[in-house]
Coordinates of C-alpha atoms and ligand atoms in Angstrom, one line a residue:
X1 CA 0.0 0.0 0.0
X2 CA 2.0 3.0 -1.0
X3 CA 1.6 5.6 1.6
X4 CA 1.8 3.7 4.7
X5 CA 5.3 4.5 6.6
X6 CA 6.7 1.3 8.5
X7 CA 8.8 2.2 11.7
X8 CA 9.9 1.0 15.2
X9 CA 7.7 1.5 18.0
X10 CA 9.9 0.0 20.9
X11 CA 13.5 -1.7 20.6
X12 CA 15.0 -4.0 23.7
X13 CA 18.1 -5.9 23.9
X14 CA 19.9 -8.5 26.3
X15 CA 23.6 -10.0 26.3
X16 CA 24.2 -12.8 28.9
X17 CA 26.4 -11.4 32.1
X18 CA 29.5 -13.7 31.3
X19 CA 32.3 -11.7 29.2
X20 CA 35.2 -13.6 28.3
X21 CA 38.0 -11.2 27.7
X22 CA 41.4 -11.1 25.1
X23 CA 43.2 -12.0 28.1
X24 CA 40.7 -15.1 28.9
X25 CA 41.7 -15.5 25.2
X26 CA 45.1 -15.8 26.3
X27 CA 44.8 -18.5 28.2
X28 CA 43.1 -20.4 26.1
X29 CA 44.6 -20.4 22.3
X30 CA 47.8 -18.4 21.1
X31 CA 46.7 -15.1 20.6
X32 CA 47.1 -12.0 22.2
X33 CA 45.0 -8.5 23.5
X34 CA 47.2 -6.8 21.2
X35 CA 46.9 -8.8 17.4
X36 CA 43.0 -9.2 18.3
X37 CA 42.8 -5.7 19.5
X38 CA 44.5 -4.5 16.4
X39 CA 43.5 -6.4 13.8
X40 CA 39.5 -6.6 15.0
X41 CA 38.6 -3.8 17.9
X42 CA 37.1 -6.6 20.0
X43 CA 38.0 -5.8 23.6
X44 CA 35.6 -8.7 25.0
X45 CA 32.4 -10.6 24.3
X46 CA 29.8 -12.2 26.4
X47 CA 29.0 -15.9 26.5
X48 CA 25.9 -17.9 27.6
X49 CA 25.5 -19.9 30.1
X50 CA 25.7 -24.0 28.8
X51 CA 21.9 -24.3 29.8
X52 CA 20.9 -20.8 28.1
X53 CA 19.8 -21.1 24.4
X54 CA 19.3 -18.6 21.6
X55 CA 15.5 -18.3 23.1
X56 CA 16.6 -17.5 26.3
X57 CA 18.4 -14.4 25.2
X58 CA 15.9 -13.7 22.6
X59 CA 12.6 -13.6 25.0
X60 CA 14.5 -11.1 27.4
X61 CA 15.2 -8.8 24.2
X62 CA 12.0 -9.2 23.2
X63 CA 10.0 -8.4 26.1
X64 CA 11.8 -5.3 26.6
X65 CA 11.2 -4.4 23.5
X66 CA 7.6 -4.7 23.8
X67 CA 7.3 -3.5 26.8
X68 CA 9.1 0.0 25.3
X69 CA 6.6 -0.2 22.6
X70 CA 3.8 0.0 25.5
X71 CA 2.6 -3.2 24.3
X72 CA 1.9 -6.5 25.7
X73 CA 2.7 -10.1 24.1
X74 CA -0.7 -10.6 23.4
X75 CA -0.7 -7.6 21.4
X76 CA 2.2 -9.4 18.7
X77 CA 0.8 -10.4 15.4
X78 CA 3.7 -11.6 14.1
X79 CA 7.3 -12.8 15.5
X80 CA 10.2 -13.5 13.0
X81 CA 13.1 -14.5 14.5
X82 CA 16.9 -14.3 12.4
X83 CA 19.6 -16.6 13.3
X84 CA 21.9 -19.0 12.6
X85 CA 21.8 -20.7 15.9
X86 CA 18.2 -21.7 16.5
X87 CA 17.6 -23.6 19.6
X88 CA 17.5 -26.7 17.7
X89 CA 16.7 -27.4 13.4
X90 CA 13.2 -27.1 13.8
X91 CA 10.5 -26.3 15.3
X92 CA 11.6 -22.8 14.7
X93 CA 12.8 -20.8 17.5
X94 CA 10.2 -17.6 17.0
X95 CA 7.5 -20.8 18.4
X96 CA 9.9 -21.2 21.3
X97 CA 9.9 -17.6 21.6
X98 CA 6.4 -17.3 21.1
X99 CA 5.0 -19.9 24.2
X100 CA 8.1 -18.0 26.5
X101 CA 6.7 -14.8 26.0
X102 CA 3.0 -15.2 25.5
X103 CA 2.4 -14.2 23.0
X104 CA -0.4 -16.6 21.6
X105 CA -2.0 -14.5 18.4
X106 CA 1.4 -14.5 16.9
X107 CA 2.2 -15.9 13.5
X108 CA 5.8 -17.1 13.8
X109 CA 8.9 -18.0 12.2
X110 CA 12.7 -17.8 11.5
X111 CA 14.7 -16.8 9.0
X112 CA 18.5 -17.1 8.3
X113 CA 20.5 -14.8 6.7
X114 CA 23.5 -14.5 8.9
X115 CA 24.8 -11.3 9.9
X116 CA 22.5 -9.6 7.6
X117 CA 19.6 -11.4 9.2
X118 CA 17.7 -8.6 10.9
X119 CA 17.6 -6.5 8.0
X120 CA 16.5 -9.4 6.3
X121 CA 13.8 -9.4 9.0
X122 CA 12.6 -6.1 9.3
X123 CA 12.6 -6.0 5.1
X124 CA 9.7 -8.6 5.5
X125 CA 8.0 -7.4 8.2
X126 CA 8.0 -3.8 6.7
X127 CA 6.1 -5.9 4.0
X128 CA 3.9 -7.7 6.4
X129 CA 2.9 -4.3 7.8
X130 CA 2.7 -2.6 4.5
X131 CA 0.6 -4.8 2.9
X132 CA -2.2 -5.1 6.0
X133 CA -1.6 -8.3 6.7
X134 CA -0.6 -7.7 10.3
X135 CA -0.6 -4.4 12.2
X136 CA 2.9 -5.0 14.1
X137 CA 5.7 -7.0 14.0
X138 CA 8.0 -8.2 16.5
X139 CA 11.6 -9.2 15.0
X140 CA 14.7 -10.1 16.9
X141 CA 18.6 -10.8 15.8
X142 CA 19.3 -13.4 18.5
X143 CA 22.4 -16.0 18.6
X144 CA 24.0 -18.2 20.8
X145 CA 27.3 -18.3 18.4
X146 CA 29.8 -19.7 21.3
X147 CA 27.7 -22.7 21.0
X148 CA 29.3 -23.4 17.4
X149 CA 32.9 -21.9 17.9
X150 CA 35.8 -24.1 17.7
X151 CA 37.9 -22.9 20.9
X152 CA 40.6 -24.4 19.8
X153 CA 40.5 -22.2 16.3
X154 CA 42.5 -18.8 17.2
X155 CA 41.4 -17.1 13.6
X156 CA 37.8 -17.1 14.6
X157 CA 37.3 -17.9 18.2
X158 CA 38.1 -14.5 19.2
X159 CA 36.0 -13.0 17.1
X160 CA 32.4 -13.9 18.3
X161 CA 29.9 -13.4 21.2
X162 CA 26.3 -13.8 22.4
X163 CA 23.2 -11.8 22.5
X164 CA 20.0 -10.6 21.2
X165 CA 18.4 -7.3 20.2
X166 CA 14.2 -6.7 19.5
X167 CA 12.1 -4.5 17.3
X168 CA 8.7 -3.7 17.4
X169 CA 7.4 -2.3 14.1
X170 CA 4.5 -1.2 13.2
X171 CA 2.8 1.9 11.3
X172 CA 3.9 5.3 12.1
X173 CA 2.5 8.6 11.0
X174 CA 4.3 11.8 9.0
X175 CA 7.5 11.1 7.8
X176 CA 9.8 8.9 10.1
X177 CA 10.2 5.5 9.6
X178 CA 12.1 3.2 6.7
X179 CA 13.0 5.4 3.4
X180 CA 14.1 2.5 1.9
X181 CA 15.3 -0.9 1.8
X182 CA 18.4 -2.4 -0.2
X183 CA 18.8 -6.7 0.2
X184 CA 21.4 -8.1 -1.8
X185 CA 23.1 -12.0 -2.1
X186 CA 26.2 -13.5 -3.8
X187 CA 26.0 -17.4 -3.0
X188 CA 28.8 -18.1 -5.6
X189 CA 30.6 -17.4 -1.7
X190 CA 28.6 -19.6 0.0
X191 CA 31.7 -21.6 1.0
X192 CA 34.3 -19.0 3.0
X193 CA 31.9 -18.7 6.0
X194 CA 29.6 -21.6 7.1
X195 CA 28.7 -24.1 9.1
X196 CA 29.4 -27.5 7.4
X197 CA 27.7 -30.7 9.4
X198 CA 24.7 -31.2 11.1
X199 CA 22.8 -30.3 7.9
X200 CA 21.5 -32.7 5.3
X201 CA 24.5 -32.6 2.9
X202 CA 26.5 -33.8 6.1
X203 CA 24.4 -35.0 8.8
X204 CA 25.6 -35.8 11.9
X205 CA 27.8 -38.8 12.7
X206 CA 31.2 -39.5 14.4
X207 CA 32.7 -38.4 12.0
X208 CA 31.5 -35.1 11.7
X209 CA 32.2 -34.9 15.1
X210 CA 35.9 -36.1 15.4
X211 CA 36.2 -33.9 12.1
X212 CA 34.9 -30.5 14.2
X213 CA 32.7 -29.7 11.5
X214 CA 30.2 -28.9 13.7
X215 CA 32.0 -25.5 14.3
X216 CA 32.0 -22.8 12.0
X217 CA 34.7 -22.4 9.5
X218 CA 35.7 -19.1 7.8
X219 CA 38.5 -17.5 5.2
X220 CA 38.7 -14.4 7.3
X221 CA 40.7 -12.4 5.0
X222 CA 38.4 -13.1 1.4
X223 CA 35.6 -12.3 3.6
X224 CA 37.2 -8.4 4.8
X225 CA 37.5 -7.8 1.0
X226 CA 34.1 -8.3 0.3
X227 CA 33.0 -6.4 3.1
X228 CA 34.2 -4.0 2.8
X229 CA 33.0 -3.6 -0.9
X230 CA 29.4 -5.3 0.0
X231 CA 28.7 -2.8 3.0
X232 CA 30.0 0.2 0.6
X233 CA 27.8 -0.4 -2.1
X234 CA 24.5 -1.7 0.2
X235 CA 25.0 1.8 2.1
X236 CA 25.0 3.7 -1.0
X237 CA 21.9 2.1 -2.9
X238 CA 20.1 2.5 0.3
X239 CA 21.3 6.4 0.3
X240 CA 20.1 6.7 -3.9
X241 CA 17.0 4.3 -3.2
X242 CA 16.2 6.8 -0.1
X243 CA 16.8 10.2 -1.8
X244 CA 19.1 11.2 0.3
X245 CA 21.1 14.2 -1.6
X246 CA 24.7 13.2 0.2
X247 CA 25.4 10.8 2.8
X248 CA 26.2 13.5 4.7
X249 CA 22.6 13.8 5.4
X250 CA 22.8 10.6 7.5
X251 CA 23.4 11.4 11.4
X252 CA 24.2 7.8 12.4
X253 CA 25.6 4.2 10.8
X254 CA 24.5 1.0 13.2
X255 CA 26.3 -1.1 11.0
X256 CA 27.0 -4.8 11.5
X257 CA 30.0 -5.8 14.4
X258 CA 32.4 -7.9 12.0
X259 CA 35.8 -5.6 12.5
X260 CA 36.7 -1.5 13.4
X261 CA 38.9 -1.8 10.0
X262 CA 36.1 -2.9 8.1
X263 CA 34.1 -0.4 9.3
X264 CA 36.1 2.5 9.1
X265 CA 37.3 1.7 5.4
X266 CA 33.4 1.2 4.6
X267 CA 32.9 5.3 6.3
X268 CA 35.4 6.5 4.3
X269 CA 34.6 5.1 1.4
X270 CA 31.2 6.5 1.4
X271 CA 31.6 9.9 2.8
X272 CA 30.5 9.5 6.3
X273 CA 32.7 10.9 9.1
X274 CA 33.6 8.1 11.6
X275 CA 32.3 9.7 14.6
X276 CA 29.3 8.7 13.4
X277 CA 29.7 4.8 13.4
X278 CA 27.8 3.2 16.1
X279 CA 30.3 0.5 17.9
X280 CA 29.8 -2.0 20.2
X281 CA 32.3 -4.3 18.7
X282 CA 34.9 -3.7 21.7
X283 CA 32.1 -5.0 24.1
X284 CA 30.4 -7.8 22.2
X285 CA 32.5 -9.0 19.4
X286 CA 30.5 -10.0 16.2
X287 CA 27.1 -11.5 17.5
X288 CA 26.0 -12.4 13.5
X289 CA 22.0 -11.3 13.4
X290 CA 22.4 -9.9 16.9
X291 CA 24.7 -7.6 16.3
X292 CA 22.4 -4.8 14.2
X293 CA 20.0 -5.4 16.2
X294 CA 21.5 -4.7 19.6
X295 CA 23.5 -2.0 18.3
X296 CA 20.2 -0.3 17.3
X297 CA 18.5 -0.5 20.5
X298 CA 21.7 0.7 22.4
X299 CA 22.3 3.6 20.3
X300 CA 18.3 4.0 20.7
X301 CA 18.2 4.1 24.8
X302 CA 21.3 6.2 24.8
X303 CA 19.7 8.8 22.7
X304 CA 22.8 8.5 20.6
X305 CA 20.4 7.8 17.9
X306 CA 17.4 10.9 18.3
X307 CA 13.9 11.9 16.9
X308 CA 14.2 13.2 13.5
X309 CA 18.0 11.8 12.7
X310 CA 18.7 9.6 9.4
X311 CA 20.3 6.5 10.5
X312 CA 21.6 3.7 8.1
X313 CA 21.6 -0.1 9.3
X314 CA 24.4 -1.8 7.2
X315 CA 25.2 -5.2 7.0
X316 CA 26.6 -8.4 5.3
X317 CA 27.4 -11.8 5.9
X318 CA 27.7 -15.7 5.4
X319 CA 25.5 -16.5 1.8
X320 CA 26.8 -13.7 1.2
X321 CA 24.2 -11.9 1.8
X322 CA 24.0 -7.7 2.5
X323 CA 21.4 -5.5 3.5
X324 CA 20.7 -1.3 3.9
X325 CA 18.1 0.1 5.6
X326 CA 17.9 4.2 6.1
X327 CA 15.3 5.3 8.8
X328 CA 14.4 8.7 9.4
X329 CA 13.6 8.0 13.4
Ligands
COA1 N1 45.8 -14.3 17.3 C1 47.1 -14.1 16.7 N2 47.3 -14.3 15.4 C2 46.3 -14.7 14.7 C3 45.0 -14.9 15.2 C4 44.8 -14.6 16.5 N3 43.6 -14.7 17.1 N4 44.2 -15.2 14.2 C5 44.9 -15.3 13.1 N5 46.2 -15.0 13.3 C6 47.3 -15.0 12.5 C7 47.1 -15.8 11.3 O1 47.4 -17.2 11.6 C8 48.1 -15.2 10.3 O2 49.4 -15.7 10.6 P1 50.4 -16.1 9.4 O3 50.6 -14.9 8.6 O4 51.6 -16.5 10.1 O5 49.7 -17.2 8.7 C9 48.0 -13.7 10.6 O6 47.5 -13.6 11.9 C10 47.2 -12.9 9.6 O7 46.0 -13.6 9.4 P2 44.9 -13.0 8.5 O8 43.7 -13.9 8.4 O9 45.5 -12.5 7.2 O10 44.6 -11.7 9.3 P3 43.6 -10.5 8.9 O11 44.3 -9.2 9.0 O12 42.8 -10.8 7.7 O13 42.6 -10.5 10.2 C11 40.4 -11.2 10.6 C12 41.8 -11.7 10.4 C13 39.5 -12.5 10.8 C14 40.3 -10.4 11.9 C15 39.9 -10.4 9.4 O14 40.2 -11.1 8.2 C16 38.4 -10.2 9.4 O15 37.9 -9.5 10.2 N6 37.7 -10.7 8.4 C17 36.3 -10.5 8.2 C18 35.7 -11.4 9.1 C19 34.2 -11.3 9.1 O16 33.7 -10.2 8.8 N7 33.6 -12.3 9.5 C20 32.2 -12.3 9.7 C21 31.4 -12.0 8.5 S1 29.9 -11.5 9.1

């Protein structure tokens, strides 16, 4: 329906208490505070507790979420949930979210698009909205990615953390809300980042196990190319698709957590001074789908992200797959 403006009417977000440091790190494999400080920004990340799941962190995101939004569960229509660590292969893990929070009227389901997930998310429930169908939306980046890190891997171990971050969209009036929307995939790449057993093509056996292909594999370096090109480009349609005269119009970037390097080559490249990147990357490490998501609601509660400003959500990851989202808020 053209016309109708799609917005956020309450963010949340939760990371589990636990943070293992670069000096935990330490301890562990051969690295060091200085190479992961250097080459990533990541200072620390939190982990979940071994009987906390990707649920777990997603209903405490999501209730405070709605709970900003001055809604109750009840009030949900729909619940999409993006991750790459659901609690289990199926059912999905918007139904576990679903019967935690109450949230009984809800139509519910996941969707995976990695790091890019949440835009992914809010691109359909923009639709969803749009279209009628429902009249809010409840989606959440949530992952539990220290459940599928090899701790004996130093090139990506000390890259990844655990947590969730909540929207609740819905219509808004005048002119705030999403300008525009840019999705994007490139799965001749599908191999440098992924998760290789416990799938179909290799399901689980002894093997897999001895193998430590349950634990996700990635060419670190081929991926920072493409990011950095990916997260340029996405920002930059976005800007055009938006009508945005310069991307100097644009007051903050909540990109996606993958590296300070990345992101400050990605700035540069498009125009955009770097004080006005949103990090958490120092505090949280890459948290895939959560990341966005938790950076957003941050940036949200400590008004670092106000009424009025143009904000750009930027993101890419495993498929590849990209996404950019510009919000007047
Ligand atoms: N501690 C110390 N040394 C490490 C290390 C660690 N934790 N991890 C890797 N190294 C070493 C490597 O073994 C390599 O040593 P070598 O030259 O003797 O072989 C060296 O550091 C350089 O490795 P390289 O992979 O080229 O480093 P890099 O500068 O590309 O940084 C990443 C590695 C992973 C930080 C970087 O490539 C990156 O951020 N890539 C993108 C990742 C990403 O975005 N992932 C998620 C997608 S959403």
């Amino acid at each position: 329906m053209e016309g109708v403006r799609v917005g956020f009417l309450g963010v949340g977000y939760f990371v589990p208490p636990k943070i293992l440091s670069n000096a935990d790190l330490e301890k562990m494999v051969d690295t060091s505070d200085a190479w992961i400080t250097t080459r990533t920004g990541i200072k620390e990340r939190r982990i979940a507790a071994d009987n906390v799941a990707t649920s777990d962190l997603a209903k405490e995101a999501a209730l405070a979420a709605i709970k900003d939004a001055d809604l109750t569960p009840l009030d949900i229509e729909l619940i999409i949930i993006a991750t790459i660590t659901p609690d289990m292969q199926f059912p999905s893990t918007a139904c576990i979210v679903q019967d935690k929070i109450g949230a009984k009227k809800a139509a519910c389901f996941d969707i995976s698009a990695a790091c890019a997930g949440y835009l992914y998310a809010i691109a359909i429930a923009e639709q969803f909205i749009k279209a009628g169908i429902y009249k809010n939306a409840l989606v959440v980046g949530a992952e539990k990615l220290t459940a599928i890190t090899d701790w004996s891997d130093r090139n990506t171990c000390v890259l990844f953390g655990d947590g969730a971050g909540a929207s609740v969209m819905g219509k808004v009036e005048g002119d705030k809300g999403i300008l525009s929307v840019y999705l994007g995939a490139d799965g001749t790449q599908h191999d440098i980042l992924k998760l290789p057993a416990g799938g179909s093509r290799l399901p689980a056996s002894h093997k897999t196990v001895d193998e430590r292909l349950h634990y996700l594999k990635m060419s670190g370096s081929e991926l920072f190319k493409h990011a950095v090109k990916i997260m340029t480009e996405a920002g930059e349609r976005a800007a055009k698709i938006a009508g945005l005269n310069s991307p100097q119009e644009i007051d903050c970037v909540i990109p996606h957590q993958a590296n300070v390097r990345i992101l400050n080559a990605v700035a540069k490249k498009i125009g955009i001074a770097e004080e006005k990147i949103y990090f958490n990357i120092e505090r949280y490490g890459n948290m895939s789908s959560a990341s966005t998501a938790v950076a957003l609601a941050e940036a949200v509660i400590a008004k670092r992200v106000k009424k009025g400003d143009i904000i750009l959500l930027d993101a890419f990851g495993s498929g590849l797959v990209w996404g950019a989202i510009i919000i007047k808020w």
